[in-house]
JSON list of C-alpha atoms in Angstrom, two decimals:
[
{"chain": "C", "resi": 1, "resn": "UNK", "atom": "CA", "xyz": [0.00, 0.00, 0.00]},
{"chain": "C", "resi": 2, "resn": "UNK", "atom": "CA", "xyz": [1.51, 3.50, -0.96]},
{"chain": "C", "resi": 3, "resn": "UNK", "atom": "CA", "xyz": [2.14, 6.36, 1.66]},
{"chain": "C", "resi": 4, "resn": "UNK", "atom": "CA", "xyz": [2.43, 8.68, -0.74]},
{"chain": "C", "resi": 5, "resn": "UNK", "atom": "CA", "xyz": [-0.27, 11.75, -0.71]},
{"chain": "C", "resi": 6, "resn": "UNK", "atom": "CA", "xyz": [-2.87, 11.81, -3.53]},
{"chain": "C", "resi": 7, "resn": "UNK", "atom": "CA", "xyz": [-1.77, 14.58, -6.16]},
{"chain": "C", "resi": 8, "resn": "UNK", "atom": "CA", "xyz": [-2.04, 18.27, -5.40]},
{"chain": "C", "resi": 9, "resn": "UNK", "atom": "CA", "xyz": [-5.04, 19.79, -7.64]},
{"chain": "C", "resi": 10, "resn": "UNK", "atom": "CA", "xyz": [-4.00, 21.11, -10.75]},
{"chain": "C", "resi": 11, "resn": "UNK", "atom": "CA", "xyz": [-4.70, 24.62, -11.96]},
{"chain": "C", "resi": 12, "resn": "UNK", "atom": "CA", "xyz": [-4.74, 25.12, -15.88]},
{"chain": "C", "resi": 13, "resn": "UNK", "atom": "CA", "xyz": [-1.94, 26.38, -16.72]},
{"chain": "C", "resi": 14, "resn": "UNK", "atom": "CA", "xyz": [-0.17, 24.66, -14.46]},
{"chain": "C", "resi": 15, "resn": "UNK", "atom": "CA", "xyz": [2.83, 21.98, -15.10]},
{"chain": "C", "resi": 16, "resn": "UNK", "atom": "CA", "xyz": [1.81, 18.51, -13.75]},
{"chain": "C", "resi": 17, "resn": "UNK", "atom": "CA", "xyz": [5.68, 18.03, -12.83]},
{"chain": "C", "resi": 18, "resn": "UNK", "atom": "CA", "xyz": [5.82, 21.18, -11.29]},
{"chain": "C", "resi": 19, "resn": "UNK", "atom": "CA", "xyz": [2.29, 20.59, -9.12]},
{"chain": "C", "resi": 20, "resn": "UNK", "atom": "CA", "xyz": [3.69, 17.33, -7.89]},
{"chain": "C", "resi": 21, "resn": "UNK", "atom": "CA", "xyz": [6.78, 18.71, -7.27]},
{"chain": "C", "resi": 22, "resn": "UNK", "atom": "CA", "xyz": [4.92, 21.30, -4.90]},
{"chain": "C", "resi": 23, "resn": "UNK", "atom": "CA", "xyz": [3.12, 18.63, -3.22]},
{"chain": "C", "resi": 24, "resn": "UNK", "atom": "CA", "xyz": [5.86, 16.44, -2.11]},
{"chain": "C", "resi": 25, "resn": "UNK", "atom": "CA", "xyz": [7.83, 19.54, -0.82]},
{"chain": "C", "resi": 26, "resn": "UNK", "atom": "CA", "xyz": [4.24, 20.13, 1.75]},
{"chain": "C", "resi": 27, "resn": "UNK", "atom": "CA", "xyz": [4.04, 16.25, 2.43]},
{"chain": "C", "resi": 28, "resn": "UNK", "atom": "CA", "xyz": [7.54, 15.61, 2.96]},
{"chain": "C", "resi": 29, "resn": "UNK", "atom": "CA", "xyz": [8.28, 18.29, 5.09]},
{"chain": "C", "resi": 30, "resn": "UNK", "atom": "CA", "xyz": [4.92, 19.35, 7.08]},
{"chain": "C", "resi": 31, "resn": "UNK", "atom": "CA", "xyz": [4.73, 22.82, 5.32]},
{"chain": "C", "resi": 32, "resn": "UNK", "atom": "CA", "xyz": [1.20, 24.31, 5.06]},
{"chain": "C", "resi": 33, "resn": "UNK", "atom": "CA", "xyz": [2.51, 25.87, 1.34]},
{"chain": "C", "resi": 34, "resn": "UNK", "atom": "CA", "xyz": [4.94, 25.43, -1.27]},
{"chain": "C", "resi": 35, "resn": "UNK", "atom": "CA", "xyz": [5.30, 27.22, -4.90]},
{"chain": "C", "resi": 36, "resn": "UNK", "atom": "CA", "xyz": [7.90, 26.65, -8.00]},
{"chain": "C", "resi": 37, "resn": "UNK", "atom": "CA", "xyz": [8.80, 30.00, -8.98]},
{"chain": "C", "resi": 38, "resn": "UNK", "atom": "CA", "xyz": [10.51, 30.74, -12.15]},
{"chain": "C", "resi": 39, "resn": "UNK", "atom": "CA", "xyz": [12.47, 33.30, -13.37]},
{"chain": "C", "resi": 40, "resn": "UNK", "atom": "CA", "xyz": [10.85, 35.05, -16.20]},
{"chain": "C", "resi": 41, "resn": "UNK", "atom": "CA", "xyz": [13.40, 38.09, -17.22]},
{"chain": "C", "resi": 42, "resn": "UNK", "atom": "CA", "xyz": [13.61, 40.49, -14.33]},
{"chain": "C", "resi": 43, "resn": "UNK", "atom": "CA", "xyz": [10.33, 39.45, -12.92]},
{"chain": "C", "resi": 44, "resn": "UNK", "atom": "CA", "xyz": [9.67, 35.93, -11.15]},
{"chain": "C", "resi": 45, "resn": "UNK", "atom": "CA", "xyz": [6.43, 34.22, -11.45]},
{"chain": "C", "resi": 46, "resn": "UNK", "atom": "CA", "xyz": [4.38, 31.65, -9.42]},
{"chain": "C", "resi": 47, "resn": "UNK", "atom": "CA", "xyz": [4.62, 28.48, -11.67]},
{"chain": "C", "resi": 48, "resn": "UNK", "atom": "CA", "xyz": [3.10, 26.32, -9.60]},
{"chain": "C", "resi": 49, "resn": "UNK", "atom": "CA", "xyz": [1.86, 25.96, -5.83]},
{"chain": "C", "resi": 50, "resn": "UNK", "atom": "CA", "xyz": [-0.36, 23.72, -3.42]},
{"chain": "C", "resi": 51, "resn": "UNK", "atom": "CA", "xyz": [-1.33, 24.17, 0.07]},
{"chain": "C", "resi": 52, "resn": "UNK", "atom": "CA", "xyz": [-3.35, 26.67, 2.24]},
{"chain": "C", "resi": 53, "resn": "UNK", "atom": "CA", "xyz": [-1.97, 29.96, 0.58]},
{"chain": "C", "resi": 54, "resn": "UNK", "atom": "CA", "xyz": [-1.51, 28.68, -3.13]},
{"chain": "C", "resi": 55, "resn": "UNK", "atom": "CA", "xyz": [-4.47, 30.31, -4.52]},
{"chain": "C", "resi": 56, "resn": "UNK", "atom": "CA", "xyz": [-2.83, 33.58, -3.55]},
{"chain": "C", "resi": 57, "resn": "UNK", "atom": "CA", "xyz": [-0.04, 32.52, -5.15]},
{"chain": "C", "resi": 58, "resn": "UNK", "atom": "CA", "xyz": [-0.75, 31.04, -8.51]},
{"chain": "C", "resi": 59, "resn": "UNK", "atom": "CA", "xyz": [0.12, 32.93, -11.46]},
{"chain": "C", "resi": 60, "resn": "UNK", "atom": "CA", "xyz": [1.07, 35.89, -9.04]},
{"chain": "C", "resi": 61, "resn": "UNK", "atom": "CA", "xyz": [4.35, 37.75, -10.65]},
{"chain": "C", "resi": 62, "resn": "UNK", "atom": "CA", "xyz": [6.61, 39.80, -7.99]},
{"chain": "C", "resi": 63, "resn": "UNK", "atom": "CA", "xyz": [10.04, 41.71, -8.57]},
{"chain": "C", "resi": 64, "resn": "UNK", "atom": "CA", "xyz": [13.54, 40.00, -7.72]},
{"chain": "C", "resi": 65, "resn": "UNK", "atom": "CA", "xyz": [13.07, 41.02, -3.94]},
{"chain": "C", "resi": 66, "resn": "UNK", "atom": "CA", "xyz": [12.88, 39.02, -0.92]},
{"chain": "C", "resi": 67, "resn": "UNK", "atom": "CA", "xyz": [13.29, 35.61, -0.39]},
{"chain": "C", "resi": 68, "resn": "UNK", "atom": "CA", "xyz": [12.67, 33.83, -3.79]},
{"chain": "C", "resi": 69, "resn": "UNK", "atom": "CA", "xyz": [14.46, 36.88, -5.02]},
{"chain": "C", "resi": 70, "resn": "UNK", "atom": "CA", "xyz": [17.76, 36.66, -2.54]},
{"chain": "C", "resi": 71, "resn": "UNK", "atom": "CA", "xyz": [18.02, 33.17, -3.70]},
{"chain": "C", "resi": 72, "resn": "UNK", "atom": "CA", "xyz": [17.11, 33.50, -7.32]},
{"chain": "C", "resi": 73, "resn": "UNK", "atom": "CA", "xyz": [19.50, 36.19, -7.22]},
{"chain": "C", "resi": 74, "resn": "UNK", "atom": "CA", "xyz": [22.14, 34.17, -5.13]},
{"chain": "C", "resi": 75, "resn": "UNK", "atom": "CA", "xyz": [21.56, 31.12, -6.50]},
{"chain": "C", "resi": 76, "resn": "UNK", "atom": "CA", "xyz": [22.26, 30.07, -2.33]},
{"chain": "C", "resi": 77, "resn": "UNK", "atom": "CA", "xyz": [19.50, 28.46, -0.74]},
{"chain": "C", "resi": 78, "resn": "UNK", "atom": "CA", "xyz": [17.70, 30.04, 2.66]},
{"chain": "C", "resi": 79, "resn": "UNK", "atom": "CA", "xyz": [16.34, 28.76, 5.89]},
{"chain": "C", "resi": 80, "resn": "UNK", "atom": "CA", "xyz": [14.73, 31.83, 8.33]},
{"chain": "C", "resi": 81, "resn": "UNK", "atom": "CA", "xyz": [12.57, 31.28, 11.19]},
{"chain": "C", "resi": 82, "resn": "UNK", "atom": "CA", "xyz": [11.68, 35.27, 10.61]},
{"chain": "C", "resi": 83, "resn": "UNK", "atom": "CA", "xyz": [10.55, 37.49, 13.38]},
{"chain": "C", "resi": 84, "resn": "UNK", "atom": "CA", "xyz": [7.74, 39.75, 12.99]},
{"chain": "C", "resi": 85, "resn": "UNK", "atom": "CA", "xyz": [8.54, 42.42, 10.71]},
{"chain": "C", "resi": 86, "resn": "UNK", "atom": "CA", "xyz": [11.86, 41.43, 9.64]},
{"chain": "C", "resi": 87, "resn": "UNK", "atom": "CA", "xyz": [12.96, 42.75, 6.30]},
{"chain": "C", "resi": 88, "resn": "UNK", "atom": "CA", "xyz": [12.84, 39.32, 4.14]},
{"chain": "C", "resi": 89, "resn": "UNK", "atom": "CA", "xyz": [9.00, 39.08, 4.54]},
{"chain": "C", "resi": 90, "resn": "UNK", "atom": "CA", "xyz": [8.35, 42.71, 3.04]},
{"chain": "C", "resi": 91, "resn": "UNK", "atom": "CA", "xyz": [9.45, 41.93, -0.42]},
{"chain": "C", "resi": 92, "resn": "UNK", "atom": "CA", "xyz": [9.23, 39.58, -3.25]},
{"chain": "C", "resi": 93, "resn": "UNK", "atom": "CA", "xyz": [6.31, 37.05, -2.76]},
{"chain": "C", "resi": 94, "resn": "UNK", "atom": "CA", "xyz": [5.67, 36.71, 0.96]},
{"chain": "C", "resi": 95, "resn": "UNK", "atom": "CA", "xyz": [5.49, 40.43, 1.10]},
{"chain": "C", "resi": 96, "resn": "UNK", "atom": "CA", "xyz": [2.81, 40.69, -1.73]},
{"chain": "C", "resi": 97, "resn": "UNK", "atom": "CA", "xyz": [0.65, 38.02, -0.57]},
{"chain": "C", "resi": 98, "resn": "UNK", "atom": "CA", "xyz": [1.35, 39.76, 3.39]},
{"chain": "C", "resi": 99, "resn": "UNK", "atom": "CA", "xyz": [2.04, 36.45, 4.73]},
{"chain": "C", "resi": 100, "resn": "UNK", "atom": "CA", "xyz": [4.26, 36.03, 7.76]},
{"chain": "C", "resi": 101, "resn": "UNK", "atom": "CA", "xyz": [5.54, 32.33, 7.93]},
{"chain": "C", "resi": 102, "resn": "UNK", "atom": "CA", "xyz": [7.00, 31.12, 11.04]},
{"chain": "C", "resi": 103, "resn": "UNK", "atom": "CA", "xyz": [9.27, 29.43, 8.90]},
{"chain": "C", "resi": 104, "resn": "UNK", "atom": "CA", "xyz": [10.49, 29.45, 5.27]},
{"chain": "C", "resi": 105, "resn": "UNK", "atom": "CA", "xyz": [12.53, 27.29, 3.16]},
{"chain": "C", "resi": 106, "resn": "UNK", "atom": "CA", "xyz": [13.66, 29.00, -0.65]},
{"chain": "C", "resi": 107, "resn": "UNK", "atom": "CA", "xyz": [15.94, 26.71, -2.51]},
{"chain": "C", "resi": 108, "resn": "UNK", "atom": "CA", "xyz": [17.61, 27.34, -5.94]},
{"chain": "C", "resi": 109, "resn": "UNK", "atom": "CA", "xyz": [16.52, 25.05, -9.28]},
{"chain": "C", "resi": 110, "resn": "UNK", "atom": "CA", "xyz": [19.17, 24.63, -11.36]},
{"chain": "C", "resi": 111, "resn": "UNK", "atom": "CA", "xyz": [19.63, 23.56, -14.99]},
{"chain": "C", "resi": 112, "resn": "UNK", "atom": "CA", "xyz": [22.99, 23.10, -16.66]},
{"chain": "C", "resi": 113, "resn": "UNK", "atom": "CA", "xyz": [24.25, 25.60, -13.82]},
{"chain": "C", "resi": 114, "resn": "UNK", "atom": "CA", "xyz": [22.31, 28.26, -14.02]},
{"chain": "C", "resi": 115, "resn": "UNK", "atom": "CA", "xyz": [19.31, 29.14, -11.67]},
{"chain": "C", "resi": 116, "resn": "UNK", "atom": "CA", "xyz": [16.14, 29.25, -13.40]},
{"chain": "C", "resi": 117, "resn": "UNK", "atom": "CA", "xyz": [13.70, 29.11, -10.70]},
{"chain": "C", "resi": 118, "resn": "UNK", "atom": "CA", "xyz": [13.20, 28.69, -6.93]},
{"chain": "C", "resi": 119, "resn": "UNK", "atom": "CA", "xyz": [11.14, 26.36, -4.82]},
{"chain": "C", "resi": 120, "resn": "UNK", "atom": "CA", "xyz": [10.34, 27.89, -1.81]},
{"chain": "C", "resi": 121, "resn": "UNK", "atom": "CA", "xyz": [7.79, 25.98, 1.30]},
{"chain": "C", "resi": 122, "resn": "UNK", "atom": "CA", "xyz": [6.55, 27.93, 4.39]},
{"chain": "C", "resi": 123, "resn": "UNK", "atom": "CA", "xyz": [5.26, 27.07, 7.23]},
{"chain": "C", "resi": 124, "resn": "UNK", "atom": "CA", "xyz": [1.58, 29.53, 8.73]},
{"chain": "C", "resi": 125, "resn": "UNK", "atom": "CA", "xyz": [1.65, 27.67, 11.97]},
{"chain": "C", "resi": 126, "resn": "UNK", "atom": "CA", "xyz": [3.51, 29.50, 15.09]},
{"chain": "C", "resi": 127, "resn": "UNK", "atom": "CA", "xyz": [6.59, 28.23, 16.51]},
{"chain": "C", "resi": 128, "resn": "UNK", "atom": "CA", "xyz": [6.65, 25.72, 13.59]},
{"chain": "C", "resi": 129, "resn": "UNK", "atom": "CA", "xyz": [10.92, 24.83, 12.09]},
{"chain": "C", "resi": 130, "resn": "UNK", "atom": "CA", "xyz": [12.06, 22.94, 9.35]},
{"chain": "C", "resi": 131, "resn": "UNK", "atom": "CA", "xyz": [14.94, 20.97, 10.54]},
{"chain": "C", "resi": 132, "resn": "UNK", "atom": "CA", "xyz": [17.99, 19.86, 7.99]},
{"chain": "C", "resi": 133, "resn": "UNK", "atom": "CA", "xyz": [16.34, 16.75, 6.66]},
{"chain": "C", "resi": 134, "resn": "UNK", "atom": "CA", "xyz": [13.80, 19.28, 5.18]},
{"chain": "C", "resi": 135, "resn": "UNK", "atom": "CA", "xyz": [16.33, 21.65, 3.42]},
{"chain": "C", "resi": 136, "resn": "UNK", "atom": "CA", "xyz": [17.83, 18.27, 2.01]},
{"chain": "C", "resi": 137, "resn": "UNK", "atom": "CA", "xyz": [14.47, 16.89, 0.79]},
{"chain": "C", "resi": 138, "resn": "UNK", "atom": "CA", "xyz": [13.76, 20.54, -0.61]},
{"chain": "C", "resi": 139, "resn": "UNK", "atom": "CA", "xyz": [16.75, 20.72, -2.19]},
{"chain": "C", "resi": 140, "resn": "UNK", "atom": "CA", "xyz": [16.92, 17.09, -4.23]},
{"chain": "C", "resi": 141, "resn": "UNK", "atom": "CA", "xyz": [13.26, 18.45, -5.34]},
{"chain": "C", "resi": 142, "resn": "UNK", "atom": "CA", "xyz": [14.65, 21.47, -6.64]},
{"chain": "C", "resi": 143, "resn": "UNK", "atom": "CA", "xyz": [17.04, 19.84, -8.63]},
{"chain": "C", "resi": 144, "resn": "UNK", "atom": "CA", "xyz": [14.17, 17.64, -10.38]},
{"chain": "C", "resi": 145, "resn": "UNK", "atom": "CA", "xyz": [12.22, 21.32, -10.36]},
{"chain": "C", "resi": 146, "resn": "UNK", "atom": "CA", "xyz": [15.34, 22.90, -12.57]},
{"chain": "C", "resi": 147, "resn": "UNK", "atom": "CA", "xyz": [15.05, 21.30, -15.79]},
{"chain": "C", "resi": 148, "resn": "UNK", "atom": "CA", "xyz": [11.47, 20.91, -15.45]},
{"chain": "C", "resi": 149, "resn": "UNK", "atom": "CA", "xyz": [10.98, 24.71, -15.62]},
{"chain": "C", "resi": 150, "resn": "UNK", "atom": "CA", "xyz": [13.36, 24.78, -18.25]},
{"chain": "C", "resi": 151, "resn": "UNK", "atom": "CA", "xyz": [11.23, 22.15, -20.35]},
{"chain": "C", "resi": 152, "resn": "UNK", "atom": "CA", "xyz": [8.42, 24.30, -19.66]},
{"chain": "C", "resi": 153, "resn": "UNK", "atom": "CA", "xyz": [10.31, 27.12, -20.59]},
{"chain": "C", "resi": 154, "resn": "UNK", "atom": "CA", "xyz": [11.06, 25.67, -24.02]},
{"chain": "C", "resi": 155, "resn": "UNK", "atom": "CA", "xyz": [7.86, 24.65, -24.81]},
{"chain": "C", "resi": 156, "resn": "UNK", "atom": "CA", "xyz": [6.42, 28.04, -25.13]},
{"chain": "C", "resi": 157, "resn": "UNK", "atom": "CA", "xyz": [8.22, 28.76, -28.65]},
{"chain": "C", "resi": 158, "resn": "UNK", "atom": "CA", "xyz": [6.69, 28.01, -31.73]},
{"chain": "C", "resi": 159, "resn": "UNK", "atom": "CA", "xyz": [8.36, 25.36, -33.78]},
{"chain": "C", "resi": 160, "resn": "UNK", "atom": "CA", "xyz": [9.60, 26.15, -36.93]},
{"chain": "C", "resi": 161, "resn": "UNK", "atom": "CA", "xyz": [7.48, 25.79, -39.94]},
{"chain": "C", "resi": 162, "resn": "UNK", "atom": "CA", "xyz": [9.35, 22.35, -41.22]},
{"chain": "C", "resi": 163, "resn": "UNK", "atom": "CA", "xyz": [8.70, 21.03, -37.85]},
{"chain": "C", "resi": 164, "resn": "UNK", "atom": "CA", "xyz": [5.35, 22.10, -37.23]},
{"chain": "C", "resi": 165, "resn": "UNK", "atom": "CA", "xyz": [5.09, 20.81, -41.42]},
{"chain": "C", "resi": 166, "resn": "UNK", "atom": "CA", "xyz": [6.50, 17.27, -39.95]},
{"chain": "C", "resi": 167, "resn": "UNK", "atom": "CA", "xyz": [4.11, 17.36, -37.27]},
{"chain": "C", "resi": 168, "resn": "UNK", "atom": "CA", "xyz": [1.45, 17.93, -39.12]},
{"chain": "C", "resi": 169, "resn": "UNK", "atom": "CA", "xyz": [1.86, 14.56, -41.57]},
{"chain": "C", "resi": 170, "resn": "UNK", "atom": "CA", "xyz": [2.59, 12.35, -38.79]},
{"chain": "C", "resi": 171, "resn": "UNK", "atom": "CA", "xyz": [-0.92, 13.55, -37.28]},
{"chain": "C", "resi": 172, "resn": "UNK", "atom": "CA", "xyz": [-2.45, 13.02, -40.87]},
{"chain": "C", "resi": 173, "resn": "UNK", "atom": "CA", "xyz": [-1.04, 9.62, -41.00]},
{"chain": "C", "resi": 174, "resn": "UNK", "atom": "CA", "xyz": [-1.59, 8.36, -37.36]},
{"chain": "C", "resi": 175, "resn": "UNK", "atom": "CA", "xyz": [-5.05, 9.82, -37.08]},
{"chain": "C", "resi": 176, "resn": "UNK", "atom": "CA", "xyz": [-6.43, 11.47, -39.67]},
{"chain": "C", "resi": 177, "resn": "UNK", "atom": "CA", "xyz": [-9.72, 12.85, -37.57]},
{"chain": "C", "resi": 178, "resn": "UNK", "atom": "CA", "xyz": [-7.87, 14.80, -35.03]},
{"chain": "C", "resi": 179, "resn": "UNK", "atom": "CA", "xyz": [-5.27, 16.17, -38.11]},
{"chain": "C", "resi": 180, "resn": "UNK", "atom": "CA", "xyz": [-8.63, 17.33, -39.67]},
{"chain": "C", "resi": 181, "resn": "UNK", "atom": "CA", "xyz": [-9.67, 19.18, -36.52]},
{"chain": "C", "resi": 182, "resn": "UNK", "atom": "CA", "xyz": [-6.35, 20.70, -36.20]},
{"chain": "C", "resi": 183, "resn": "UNK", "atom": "CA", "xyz": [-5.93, 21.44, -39.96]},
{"chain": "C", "resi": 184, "resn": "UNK", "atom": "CA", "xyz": [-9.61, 23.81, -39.65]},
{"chain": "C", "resi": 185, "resn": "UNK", "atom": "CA", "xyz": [-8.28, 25.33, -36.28]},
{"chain": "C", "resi": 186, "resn": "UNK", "atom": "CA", "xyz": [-4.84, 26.04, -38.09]},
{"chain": "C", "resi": 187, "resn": "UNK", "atom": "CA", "xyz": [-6.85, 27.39, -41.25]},
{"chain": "C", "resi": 188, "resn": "UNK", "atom": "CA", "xyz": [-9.02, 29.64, -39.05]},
{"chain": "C", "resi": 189, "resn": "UNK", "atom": "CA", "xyz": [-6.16, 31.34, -37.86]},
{"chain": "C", "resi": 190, "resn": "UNK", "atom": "CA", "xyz": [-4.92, 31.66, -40.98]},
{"chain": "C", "resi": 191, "resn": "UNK", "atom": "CA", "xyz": [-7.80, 33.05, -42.13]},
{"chain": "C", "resi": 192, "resn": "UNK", "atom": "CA", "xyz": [-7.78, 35.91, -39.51]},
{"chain": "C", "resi": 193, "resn": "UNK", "atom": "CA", "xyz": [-4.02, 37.06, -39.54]}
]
């Protein structure tokens, strides 16, 4: 019988890696919330979340400050038990969603060396630490987190006309209803530009 938790609910949009990702970070170390954030530019955005405070989170864009941002920016994970007020809560992500975690977690995600996102799990209830074993277990998720984000990354850009012209016959050949659907959707648009 598995121990593992069911998956985290998906939000459109959302990558399934990066939701699952999310989830094991709360189930493996007791956090009320985690979020993949990836660096988009100068701006870092909520890629994917679970937990009590995800819905605040998801899809949320924020600046290169605070936490997410020291270690995007570092590329050096952090563990804070922050006091009330104290300066890493006012910026970045925790400061626009005015949360103030008794205790916070922001790892790196690497791919091929550089950082291209951070995962980052807090912690709502008082007096509550994550201990080394958690940084650990956040960590080795990160590094699956990295080239996930880059994936996702990459999978934004159009393909080139011979590929998308490849793709195209193997659909015609392989199933030739859902190439015809695509071919009218594809001729629509063409239609319109």
């Amino acid at each position: 019988m598995s121990t593992l938790p069911p998956p985290p609910a998906q939000t459109p949009g959302e990558d399934p890696v990066l939701a699952a990702i999310c989830g094991a970070a709360c189930a493996g170390t007791g956090a009320s919330t985690a979020w993949v954030v990836e660096i988009i530019g100068d701006r870092l955005r909520v890629a994917a979340s679970t937990g009590a405070s995800a819905s605040l989170a998801r899809g949320r864009s924020v600046d290169v400050s605070g936490t997410v941002g020291y270690v995007a920016a570092s590329g050096q994970p952090m563990a804070i038990t922050p006091r009330p007020g104290d300066t890493h809560l006012t910026g970045g992500l925790l400061g626009a969603l005015d949360l103030e975690p008794s205790a916070v977690v922001a790892v790196p995600c690497h791919d091929d060396g550089e950082v291209v996102g951070v995962l980052e799990v807090i912690v709502e209830r008082q007096g509550a630490r994550f201990s080394f074993e958690d940084v650990e277990l956040a960590s080795l998720l990160a590094g699956v987190a990295g080239p996930a984000i880059s994936q996702r990354a990459g999978t934004t850009a159009a393909p080139s006309p011979e590929v998308l012209t490849a793709q195209l016959r193997s659909l015609a050949s392989d199933a030739p209803a859902r190439y015809a659907q695509v071919a009218l959707v594809v001729q629509q648009l063409l239609a319109t530009a």
